[in-house]
Short mmCIF file of C-alpha atoms in Angstrom, two decimals:
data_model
loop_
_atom_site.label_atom_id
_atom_site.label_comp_id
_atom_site.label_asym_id
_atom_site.label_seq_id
_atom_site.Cartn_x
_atom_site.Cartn_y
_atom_site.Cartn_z
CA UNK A 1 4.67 -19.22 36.29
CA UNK A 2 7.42 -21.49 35.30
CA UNK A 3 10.87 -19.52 35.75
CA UNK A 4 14.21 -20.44 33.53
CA UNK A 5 15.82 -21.33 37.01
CA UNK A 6 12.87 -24.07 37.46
CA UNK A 7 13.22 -25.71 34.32
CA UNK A 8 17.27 -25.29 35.06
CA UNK A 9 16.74 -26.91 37.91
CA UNK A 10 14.52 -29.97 37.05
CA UNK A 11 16.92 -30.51 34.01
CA UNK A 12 19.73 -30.44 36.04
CA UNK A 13 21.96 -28.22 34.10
CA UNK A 14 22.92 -24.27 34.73
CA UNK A 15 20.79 -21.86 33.29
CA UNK A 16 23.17 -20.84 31.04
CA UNK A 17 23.15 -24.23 29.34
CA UNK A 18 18.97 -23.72 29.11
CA UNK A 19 19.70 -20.76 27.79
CA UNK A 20 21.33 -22.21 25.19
CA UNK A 21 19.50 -24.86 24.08
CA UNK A 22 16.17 -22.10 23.52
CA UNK A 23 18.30 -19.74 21.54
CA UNK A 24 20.58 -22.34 20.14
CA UNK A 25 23.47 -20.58 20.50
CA UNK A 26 26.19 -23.32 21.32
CA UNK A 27 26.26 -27.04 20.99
CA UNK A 28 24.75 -28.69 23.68
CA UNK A 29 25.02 -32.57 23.77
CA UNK A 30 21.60 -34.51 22.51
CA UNK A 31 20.78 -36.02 26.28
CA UNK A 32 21.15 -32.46 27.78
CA UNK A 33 19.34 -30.96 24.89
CA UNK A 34 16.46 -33.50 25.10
CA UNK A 35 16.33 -33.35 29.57
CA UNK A 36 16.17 -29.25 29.08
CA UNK A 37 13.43 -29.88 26.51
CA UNK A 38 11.00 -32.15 28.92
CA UNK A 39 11.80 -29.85 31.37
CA UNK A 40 10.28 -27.01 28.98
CA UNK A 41 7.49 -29.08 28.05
CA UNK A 42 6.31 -30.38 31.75
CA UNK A 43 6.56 -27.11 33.21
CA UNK A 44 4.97 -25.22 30.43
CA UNK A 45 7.58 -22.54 30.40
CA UNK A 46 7.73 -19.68 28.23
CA UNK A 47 10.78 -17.55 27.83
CA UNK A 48 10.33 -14.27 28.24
CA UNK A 49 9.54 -12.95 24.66
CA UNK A 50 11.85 -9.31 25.76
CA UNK A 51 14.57 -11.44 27.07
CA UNK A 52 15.02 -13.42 24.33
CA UNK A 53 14.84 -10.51 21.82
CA UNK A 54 17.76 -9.22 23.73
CA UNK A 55 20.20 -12.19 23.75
CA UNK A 56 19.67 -12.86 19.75
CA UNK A 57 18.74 -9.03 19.10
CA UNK A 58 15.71 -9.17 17.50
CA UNK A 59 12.13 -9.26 18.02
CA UNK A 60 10.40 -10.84 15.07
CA UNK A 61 8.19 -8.35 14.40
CA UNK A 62 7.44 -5.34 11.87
CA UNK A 63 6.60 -1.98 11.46
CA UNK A 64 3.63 -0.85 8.76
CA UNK A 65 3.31 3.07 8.57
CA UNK A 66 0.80 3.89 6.38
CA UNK A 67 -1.96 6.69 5.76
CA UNK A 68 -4.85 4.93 5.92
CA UNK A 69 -5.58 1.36 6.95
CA UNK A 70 -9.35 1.80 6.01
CA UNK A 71 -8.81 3.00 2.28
CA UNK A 72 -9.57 0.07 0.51
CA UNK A 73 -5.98 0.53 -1.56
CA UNK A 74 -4.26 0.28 1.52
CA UNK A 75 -5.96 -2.55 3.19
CA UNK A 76 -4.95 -4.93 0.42
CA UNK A 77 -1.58 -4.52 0.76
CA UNK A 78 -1.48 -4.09 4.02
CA UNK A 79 -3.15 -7.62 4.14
CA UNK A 80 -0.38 -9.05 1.76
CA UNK A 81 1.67 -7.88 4.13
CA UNK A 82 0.77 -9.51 7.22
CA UNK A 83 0.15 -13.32 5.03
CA UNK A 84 3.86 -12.91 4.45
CA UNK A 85 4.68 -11.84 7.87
CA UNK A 86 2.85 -14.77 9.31
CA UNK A 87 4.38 -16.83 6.98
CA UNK A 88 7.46 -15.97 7.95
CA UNK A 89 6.96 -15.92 11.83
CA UNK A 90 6.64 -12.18 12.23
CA UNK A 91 4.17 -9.95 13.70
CA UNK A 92 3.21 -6.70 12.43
CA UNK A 93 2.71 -3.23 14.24
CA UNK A 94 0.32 -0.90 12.22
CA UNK A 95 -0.01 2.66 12.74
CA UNK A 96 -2.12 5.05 10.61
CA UNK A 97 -0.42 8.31 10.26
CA UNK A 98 -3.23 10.88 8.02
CA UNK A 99 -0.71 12.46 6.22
CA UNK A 100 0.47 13.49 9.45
CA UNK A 101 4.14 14.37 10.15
CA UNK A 102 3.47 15.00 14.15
CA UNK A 103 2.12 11.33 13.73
CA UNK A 104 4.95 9.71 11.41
CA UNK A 105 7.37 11.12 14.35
CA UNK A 106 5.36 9.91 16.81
CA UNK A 107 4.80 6.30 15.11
CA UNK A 108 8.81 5.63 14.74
CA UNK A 109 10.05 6.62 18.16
CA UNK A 110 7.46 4.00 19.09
CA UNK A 111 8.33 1.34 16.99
CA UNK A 112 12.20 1.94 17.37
CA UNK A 113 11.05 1.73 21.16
CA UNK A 114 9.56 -1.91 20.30
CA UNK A 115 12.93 -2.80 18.75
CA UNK A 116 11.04 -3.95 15.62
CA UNK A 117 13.58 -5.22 12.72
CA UNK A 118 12.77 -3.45 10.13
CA UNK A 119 10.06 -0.71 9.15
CA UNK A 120 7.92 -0.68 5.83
CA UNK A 121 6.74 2.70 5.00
CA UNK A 122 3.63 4.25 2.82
CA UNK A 123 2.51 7.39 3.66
CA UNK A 124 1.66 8.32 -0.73
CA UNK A 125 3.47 11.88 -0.38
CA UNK A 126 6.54 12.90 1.66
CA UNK A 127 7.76 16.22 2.07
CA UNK A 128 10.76 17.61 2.98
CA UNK A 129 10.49 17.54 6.83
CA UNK A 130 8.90 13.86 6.72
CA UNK A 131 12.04 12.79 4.11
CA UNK A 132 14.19 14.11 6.52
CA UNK A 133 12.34 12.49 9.85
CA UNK A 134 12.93 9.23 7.54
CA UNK A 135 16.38 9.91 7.73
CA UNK A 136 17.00 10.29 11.10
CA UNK A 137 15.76 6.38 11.30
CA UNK A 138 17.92 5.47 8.74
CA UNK A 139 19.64 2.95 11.46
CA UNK A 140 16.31 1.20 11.24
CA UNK A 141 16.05 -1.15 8.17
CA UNK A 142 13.70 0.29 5.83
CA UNK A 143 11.55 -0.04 3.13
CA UNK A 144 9.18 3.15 1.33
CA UNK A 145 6.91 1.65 -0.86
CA UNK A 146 5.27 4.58 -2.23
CA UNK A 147 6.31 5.95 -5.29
CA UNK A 148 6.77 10.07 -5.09
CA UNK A 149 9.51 12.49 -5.86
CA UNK A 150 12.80 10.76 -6.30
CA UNK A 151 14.57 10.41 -2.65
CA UNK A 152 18.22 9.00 -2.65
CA UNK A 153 17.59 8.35 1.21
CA UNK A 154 15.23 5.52 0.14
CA UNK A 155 13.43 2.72 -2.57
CA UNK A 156 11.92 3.52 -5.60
CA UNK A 157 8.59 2.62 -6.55
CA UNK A 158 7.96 2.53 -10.25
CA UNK A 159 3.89 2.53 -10.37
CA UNK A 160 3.82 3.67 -14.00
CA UNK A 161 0.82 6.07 -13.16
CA UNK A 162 1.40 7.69 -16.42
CA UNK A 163 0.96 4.00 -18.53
CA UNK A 164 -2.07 3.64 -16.70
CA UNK A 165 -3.86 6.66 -17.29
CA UNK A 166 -2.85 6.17 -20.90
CA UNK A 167 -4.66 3.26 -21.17
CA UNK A 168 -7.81 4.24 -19.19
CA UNK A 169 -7.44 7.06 -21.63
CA UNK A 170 -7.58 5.29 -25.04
CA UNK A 171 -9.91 1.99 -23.14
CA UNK A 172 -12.75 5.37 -23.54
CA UNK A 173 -11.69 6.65 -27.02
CA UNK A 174 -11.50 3.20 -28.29
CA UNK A 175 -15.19 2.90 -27.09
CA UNK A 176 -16.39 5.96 -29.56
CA UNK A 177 -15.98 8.11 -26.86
CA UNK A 178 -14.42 12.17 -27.38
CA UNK A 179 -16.25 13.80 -24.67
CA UNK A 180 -14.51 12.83 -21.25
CA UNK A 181 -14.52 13.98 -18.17
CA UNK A 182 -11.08 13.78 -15.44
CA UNK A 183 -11.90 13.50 -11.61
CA UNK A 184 -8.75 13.79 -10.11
CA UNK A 185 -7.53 13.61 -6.35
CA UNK A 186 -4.92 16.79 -5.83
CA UNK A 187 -2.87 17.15 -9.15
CA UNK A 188 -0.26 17.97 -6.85
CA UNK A 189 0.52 14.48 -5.73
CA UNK A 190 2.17 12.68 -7.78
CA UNK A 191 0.16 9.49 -9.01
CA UNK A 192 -2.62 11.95 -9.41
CA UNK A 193 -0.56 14.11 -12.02
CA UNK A 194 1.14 11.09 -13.96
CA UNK A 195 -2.49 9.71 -14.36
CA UNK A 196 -3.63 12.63 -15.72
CA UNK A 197 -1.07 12.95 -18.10
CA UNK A 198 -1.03 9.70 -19.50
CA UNK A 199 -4.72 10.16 -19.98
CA UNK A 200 -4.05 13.77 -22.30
CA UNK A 201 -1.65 11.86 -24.24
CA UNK A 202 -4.48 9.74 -25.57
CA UNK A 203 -6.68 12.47 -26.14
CA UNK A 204 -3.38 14.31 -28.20
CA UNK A 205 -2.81 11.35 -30.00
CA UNK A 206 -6.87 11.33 -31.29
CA UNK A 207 -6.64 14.86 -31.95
CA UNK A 208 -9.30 15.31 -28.94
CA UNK A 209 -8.90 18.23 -26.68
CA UNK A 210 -9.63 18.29 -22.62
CA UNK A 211 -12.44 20.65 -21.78
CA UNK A 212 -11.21 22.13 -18.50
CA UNK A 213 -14.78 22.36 -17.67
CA UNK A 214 -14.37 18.59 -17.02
CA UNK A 215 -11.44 18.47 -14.90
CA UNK A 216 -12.50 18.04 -11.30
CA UNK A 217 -10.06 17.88 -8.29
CA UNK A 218 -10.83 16.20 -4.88
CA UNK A 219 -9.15 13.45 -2.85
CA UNK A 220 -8.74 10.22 -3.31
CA UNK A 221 -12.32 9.54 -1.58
CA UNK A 222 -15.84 8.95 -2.55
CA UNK A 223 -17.08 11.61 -1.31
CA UNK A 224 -14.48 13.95 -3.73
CA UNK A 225 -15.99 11.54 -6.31
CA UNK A 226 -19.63 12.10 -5.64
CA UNK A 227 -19.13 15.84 -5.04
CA UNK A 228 -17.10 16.34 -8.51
CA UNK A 229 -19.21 14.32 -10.46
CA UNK A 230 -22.38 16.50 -9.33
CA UNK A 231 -20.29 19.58 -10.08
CA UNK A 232 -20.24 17.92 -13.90
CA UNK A 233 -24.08 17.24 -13.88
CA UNK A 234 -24.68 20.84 -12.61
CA UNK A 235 -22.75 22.38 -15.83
CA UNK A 236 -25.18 22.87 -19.15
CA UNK A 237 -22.93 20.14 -21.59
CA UNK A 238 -21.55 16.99 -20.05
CA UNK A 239 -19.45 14.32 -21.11
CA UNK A 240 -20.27 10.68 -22.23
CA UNK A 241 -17.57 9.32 -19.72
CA UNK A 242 -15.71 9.85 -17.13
CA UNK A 243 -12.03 8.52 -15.75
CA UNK A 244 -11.68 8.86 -12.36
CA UNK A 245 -8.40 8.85 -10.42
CA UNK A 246 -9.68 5.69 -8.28
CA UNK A 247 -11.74 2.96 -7.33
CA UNK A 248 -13.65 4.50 -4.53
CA UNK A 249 -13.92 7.89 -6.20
CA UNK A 250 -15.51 6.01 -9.24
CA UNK A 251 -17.97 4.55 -6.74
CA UNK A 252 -18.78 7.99 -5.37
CA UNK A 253 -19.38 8.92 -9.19
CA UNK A 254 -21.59 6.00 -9.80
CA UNK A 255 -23.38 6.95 -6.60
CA UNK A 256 -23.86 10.96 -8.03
CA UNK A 257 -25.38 9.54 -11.24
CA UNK A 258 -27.58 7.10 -9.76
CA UNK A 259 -29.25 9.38 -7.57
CA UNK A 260 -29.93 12.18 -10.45
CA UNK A 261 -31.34 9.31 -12.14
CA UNK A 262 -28.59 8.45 -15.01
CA UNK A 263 -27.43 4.99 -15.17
CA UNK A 264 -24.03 3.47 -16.03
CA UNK A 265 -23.37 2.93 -18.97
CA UNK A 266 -26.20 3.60 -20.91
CA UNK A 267 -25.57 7.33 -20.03
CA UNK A 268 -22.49 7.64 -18.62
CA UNK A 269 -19.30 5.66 -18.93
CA UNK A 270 -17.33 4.92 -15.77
CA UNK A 271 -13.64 3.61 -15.55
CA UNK A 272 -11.71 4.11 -12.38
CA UNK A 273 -8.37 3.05 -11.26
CA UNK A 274 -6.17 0.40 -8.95
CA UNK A 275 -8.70 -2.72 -9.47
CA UNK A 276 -9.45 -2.97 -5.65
CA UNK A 277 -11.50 -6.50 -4.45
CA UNK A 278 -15.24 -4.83 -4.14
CA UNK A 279 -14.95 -3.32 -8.00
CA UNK A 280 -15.96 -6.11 -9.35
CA UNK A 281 -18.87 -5.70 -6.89
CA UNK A 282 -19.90 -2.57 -8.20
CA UNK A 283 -23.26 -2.21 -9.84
CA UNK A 284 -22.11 -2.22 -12.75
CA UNK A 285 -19.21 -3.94 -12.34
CA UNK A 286 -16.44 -1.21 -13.02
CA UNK A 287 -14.22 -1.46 -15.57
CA UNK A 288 -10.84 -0.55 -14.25
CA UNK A 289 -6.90 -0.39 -14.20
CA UNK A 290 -5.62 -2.75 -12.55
CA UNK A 291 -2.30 -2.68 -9.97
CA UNK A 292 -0.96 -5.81 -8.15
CA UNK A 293 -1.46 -4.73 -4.30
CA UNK A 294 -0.49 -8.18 -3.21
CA UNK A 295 2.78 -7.75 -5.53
CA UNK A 296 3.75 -4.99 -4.32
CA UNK A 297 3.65 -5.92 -0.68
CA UNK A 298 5.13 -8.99 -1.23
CA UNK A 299 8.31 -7.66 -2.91
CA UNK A 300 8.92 -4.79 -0.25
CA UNK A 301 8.41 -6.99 2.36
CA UNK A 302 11.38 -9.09 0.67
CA UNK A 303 13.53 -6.69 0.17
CA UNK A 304 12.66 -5.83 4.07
CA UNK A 305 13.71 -8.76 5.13
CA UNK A 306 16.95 -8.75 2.50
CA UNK A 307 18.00 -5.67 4.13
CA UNK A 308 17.37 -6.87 8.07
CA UNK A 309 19.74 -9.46 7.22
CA UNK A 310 22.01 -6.94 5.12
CA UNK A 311 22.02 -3.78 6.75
CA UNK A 312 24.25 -2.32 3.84
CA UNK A 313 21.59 -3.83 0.71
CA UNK A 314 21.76 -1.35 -1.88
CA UNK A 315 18.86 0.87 -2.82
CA UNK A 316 16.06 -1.36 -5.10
CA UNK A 317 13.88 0.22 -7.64
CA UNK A 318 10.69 -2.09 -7.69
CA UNK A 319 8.57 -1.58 -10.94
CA UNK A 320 4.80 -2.32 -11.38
CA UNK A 321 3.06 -2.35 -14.69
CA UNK A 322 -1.01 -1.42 -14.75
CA UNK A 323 -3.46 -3.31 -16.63
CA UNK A 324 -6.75 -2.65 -18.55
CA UNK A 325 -9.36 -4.89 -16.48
CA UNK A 326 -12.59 -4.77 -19.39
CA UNK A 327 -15.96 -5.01 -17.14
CA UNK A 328 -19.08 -3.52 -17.87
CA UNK A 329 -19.18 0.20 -16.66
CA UNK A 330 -18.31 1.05 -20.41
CA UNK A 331 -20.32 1.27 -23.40
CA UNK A 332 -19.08 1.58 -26.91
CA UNK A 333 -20.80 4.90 -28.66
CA UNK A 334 -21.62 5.51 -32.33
#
């Protein structure tokens, strides 16, 4: 393998002067420029990807921490994520962390290791010992993109979880509908909650009241889905509808009915939430709320790059608005 000394040599010129001319880092006349260049070319030299990231200190490449590559939620952004990062010339290091803290820990000594440039961070809940693991990085240019308790250490994310569950919420009501079941990943984290509540203030403002019999708490999986919508069919009453915290726990609510023999909608409505790709694949299709995953990835990974070439950028708030996607997992009622 072709050594920076070879092509040095053929060229003519010091090392220092190829040096140069691959980082651009000084002037170097056109007819050296253009001899270290053929050089380059006829001996098929590389430089030493390391090397280089230490003479212009950086790597061109990215950290992603984030809970769960697989969920379908995650994977579009995450895709978003690595057009832009192509786009731009940069890879991207991915590392699934569970909810984990041992794992977080573990993921950013390894990228800071790696010398990455900057870090983008979604792990959807952070408590205090992970906040304060973020902190220790702050050196690293940074980007949370999940929106949680508000952290003066980092971004904000403005999901409007509680718009959204106000208009899943009054999408059923609209459609006759007063008896309406909630499944809900852990109340305790924080999209879960403001979801929730948006969705009572639609009942309030139709005078309907939540039957807590109806109000079902999992994760945000389809299995939670499936499992809390058969803990619905098992009770004596059940709703016409249900709203359920997600995508994939809608599909594991779809699956439920399906195999106790109900079908959507003719006798049970369905609307779930985040509008990811295979939901319009559903059977029905399922009507939804819709969030911009490829939005949202693009603008943090923005701002990323804003504040690799800014260290001191201010804090951003980044705001995204849900929409009511109408598909057929809905019926209108009497």
């Amino acid at each position: 393998m072709a050594t920076i000394k070879d092509v040095a040599k053929m060229a003519g010129v010091s090392t220092t002067t190829v040096s140069h001319v691959i980082n651009d880092t000084r002037h170097v006349a056109e007819e050296t420029k253009q001899a270290v260049l053929a050089a380059i070319a006829q001996l098929n030299y590389s430089p030493s990807a390391v090397a280089r990231s230490l003479k212009v200190n950086t790597t061109k490449s990215i950290g992603m921490i984030v809970t769960n590559s697989e969920a379908p939620y995650f994977a579009e952004i995450i895709h978003a994520v690595e057009e832009h990062c192509y786009r731009q010339g940069y890879s991207l290091f991915l590392c699934n962390t569970q909810n984990n803290p041992e794992k977080i820990k573990n993921h950013l000594e390894m990228l800071a290791k790696k010398r990455v440039d900057g870090v983008l961070v979604m792990c959807s809940e952070y408590k205090q010992d992970s906040r304060n693991l973020l902190k220790n990085y702050s050196y690293l240019p940074m980007v949370v993109m999940d929106w949680g308790p508000i952290n003066p250490d980092t971004d904000l994310i403005l999901d409007n979880s509680f718009e959204g569950g106000y208009l899943a919420g009054k999408h059923l009501i609209d459609n006759g509908h007063r008896e309406i079941g909630y499944l809900s990943a852990d109340l305790s984290k924080t999209t879960a909650r403001k979801r929730y509540e948006g969705f009572l203030q639609a009942l309030a403002e139709a005078g309907i009241e939540m039957n807590p019999d109806w109000l079902l708490e999992g994760a945000f999986e389809p299995e939670d889905g499936y499992e809390c919508m058969n803990k619905i069919l098992a009770q004596e009453k059940h709703p016409t509808a249900v709203f359920c915290c997600n995508d994939v726990m809608a599909l594991g609510a779809m699956s439920a009915l399906t195999e106790r023999g109900y079908q959507v909608p003719q006798d049970f409505s369905v609307i779930g939430y985040d509008n990811v790709h295979a939901s319009r694949f559903y059977s029905p299709p399922l009507t939804t709320i819709h969030q911009s995953k490829a939005r949202l990835g693009e603008r943090a990974l923005k701002l990323l790059f804003e504040r690799i070439a800014d260290k001191g950028a201010k804090r951003e708030t980044i705001e995204i608005h849900p929409e009511l996607v109408i598909r057929k997992s809905v019926k209108k009622i009497a």
